[in-house]
Short mmCIF file of C-alpha atoms in Angstrom, two decimals:
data_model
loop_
_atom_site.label_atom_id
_atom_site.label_comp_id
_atom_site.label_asym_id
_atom_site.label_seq_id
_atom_site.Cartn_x
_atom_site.Cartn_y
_atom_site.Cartn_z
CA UNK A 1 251.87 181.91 61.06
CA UNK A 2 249.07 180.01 63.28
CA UNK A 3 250.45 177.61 65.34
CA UNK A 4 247.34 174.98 64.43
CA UNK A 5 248.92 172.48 66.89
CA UNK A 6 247.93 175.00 69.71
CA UNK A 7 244.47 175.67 68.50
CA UNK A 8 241.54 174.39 70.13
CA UNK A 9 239.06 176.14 68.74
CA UNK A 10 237.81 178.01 65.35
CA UNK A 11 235.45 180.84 64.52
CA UNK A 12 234.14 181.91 61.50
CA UNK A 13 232.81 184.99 59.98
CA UNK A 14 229.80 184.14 57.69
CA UNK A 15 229.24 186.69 54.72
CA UNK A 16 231.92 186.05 52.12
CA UNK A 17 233.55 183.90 54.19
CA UNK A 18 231.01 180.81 54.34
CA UNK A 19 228.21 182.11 52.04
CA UNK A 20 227.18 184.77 49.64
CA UNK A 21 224.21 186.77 48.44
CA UNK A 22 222.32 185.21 45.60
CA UNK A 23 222.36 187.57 43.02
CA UNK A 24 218.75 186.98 41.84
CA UNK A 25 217.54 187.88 45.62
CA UNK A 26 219.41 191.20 45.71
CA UNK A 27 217.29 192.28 42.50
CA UNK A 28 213.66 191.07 43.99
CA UNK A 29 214.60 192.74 47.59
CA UNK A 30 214.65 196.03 45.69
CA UNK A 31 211.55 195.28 43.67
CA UNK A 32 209.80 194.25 46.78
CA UNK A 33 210.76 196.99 49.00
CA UNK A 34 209.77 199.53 46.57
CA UNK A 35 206.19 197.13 46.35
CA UNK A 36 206.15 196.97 50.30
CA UNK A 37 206.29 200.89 50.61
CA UNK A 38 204.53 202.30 47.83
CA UNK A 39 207.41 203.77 46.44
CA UNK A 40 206.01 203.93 43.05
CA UNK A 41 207.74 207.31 41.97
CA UNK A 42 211.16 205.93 41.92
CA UNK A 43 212.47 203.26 39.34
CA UNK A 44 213.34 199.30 40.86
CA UNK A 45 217.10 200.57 40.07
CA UNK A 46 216.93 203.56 42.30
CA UNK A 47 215.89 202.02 45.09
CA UNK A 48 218.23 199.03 44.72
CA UNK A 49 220.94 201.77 44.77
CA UNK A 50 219.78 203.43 47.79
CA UNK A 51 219.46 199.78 49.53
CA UNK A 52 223.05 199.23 48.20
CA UNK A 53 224.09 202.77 49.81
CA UNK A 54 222.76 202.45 53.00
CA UNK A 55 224.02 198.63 53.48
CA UNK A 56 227.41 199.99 53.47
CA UNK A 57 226.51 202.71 55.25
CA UNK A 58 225.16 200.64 58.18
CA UNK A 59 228.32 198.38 58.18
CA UNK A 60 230.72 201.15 58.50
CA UNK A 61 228.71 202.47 61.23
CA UNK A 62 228.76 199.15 63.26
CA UNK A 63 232.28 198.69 62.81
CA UNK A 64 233.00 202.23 64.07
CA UNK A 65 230.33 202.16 67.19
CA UNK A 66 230.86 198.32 67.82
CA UNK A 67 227.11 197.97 68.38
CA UNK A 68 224.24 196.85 66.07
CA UNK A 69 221.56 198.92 63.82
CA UNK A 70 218.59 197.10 64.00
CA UNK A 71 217.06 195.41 60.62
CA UNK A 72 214.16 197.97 61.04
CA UNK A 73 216.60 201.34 61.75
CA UNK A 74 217.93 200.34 57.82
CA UNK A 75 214.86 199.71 56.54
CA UNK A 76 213.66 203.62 57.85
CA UNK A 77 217.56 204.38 56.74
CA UNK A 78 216.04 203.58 53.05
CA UNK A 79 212.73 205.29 53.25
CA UNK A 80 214.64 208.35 54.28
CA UNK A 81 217.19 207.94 51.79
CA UNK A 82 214.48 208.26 48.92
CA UNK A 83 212.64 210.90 50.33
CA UNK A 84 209.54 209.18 53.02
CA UNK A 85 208.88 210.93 55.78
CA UNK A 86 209.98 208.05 58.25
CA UNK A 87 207.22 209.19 60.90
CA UNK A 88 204.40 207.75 59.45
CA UNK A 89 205.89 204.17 59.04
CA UNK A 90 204.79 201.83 62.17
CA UNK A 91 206.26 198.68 63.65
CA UNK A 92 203.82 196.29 62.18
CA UNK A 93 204.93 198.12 58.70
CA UNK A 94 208.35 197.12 59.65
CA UNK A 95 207.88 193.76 60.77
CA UNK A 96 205.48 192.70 57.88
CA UNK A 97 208.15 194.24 55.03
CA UNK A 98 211.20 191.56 57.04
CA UNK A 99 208.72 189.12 56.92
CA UNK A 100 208.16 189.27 53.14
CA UNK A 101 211.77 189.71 52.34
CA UNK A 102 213.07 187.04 54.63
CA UNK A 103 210.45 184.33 52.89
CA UNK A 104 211.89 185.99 49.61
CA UNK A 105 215.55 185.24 50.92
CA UNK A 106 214.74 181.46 51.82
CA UNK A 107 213.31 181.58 48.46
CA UNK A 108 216.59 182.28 46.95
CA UNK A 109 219.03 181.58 49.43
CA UNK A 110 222.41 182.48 49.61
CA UNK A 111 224.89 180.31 47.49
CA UNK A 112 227.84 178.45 49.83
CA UNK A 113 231.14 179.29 48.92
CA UNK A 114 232.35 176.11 48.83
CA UNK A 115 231.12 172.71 48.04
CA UNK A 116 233.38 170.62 50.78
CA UNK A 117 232.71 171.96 54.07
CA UNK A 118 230.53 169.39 55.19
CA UNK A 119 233.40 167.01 55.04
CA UNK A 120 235.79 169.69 56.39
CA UNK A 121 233.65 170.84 59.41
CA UNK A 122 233.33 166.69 60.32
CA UNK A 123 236.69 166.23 60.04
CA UNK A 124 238.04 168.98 62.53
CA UNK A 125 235.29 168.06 64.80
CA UNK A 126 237.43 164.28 64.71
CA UNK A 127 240.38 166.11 66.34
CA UNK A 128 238.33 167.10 69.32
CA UNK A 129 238.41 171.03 68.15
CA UNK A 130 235.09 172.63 68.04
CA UNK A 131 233.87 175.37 65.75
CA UNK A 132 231.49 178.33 66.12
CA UNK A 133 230.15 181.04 64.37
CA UNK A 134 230.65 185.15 64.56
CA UNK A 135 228.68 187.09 62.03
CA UNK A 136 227.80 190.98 62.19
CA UNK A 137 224.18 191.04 60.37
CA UNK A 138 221.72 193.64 58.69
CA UNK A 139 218.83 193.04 56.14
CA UNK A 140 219.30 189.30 57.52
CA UNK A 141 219.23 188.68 60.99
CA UNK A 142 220.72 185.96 62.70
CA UNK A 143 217.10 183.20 63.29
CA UNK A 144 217.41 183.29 59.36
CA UNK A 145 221.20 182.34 59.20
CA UNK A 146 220.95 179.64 61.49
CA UNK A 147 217.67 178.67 59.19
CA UNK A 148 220.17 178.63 56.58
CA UNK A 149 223.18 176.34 58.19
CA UNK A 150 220.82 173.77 59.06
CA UNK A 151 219.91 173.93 55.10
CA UNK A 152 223.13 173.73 54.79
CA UNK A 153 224.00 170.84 57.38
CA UNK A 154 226.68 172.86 59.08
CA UNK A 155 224.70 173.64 61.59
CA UNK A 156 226.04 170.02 63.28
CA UNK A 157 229.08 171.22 63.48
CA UNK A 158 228.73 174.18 65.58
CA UNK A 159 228.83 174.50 69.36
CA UNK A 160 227.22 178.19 68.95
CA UNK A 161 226.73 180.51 66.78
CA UNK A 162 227.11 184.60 67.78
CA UNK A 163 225.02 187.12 65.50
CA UNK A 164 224.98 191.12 66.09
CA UNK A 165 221.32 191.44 66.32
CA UNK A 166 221.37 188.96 69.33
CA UNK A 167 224.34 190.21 71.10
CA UNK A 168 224.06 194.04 70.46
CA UNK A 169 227.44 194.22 69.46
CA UNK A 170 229.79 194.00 66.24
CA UNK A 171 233.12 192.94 65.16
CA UNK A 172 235.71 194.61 66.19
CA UNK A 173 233.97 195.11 69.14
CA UNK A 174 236.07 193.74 72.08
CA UNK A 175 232.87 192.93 73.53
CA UNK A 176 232.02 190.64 71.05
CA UNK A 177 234.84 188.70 71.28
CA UNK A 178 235.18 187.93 74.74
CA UNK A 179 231.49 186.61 74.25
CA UNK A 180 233.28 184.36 71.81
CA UNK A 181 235.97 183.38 74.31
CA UNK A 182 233.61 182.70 77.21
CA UNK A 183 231.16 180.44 75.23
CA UNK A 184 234.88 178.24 73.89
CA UNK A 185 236.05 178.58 77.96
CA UNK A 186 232.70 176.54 78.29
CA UNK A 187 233.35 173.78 76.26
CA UNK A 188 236.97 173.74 76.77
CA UNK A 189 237.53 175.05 80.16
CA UNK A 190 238.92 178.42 82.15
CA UNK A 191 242.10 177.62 80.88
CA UNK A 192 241.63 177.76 77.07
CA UNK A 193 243.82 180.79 76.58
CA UNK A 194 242.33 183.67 73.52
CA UNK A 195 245.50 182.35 71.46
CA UNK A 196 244.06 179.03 70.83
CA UNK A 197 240.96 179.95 68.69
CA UNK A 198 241.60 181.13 65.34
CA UNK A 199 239.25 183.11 64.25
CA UNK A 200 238.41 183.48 60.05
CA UNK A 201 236.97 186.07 58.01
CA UNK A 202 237.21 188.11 54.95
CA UNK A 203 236.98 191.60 56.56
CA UNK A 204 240.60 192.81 57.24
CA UNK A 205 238.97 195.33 59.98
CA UNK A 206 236.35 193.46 61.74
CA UNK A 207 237.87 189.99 61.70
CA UNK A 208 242.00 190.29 61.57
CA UNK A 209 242.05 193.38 64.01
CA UNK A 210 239.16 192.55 66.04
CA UNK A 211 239.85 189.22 66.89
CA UNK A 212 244.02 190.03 66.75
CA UNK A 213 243.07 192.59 69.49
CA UNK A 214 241.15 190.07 71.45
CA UNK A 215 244.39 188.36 71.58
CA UNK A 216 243.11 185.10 69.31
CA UNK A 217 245.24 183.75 66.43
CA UNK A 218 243.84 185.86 63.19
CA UNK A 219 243.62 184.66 59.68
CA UNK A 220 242.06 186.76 56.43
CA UNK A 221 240.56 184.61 53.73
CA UNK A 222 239.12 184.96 50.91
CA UNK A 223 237.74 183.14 48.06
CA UNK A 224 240.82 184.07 44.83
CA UNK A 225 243.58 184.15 47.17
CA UNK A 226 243.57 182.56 50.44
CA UNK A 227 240.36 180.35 50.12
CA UNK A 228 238.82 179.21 53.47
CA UNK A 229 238.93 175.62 52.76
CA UNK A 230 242.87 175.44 52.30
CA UNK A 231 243.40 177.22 55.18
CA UNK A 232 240.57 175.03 57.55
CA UNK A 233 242.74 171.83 55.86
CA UNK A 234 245.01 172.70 58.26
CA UNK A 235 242.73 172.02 61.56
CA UNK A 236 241.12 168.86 60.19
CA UNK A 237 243.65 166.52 61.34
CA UNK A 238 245.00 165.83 64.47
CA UNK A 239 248.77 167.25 65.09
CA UNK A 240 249.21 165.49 68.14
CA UNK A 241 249.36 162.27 66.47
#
């Protein structure tokens, strides 16, 4: 049970938690991947697979290390996976193929989970709390989320916003959470203790345990059975009154 009167400030995870993947972009990202490459001898579906393969690959990876494969490492991840010798692909290669698939992605962005945060975020922002965000990333890094939360207009409501690829390091990692609790100490001083933020997400490993284990109040949320925006209800009015 969080004691909300105690809290001073929240984090939230991003994927699944805030936003998901529009299907339609999923679909193109394999199409234009297999363009990108020259992967002509294997089928749209096949390489969507392999993407899908190595995506969860990649996560479980960075929630074992606690670090952060790099946007390009997948991409050569997926070359190898169907069969390219990953030697002869170069940086600009690299950097040209996020390009493309990032200007795909803002083409068909991801699709909020919710339709009343903006009135949520402003209203816990009232009580004096402040709000940030902690995201592990992969095909999307974290320029383009931010990109996407001023689409949004959360991006107001956030003091900061952490992402793996800036940070080198991943949820659970207890490295990434006192970055967290360091950037709320700013705003709220050296004597905000870990137990008042409350920290959201739908991953029961990265988000519960890590932030549990950084000592911060822990909630898991997801979209059938414990939506965010109930649970945020809780923060967006002032207890003290």
């Amino acid at each position: 049970m969080i004691a909300i009167e105690n809290i001073r400030h929240i984090s939230l995870d991003v994927w699944m938690t805030l936003i998901r993947s529009n299907p339609a972009y999923k679909q193109l990202r394999a199409e234009e991947f297999r363009k990108y490459f020259r992967l002509n001898e294997h089928s749209p579906a096949t390489v969507e697979a392999a993407i899908r393969e190595v995506d969860v690959l990649v996560n479980d990876m960075n929630e074992v290390t606690g670090r952060n494969v790099h946007t390009f490492e997948i991409y050569l991840l997926c070359l190898h996976k169907l069969g390219r010798d990953v030697k002869g692909i170069t940086a600009e290669q690299l950097t040209g193929c996020y390009a493309t698939l990032e200007e795909l992605w803002t083409q068909y962005p991801p699709v909020p989970l919710y339709n009343n945060l903006n009135t949520l975020f402003a209203n816990i922002r009232a009580t004096g709390r402040t709000i940030s965000l902690l995201s592990n990333t992969g095909f999307i890094q974290g320029a383009a989320l931010r990109s996407i939360m001023e689409r949004f207009g959360w991006a107001q409501y956030f003091s900061f916003q952490l992402y793996s690829d800036e940070t080198g390091h991943s949820k659970p990692a207890p490295q990434f959470f006192a970055q967290l609790l360091e950037k709320a100490r700013y705003l709220h001083g050296a004597v905000l203790s870990p137990a008042q933020i409350w920290h959201l997400g739908d991953n029961p490993l990265a988000d519960v345990e890590g932030a549990s284990n950084a000592g911060m109040s822990a909630s898991l949320t997801t979209f059938d059975k414990q939506p965010l925006d109930q649970l945020l209800q809780l923060a967006a009015f002032d207890h003290a009154k």
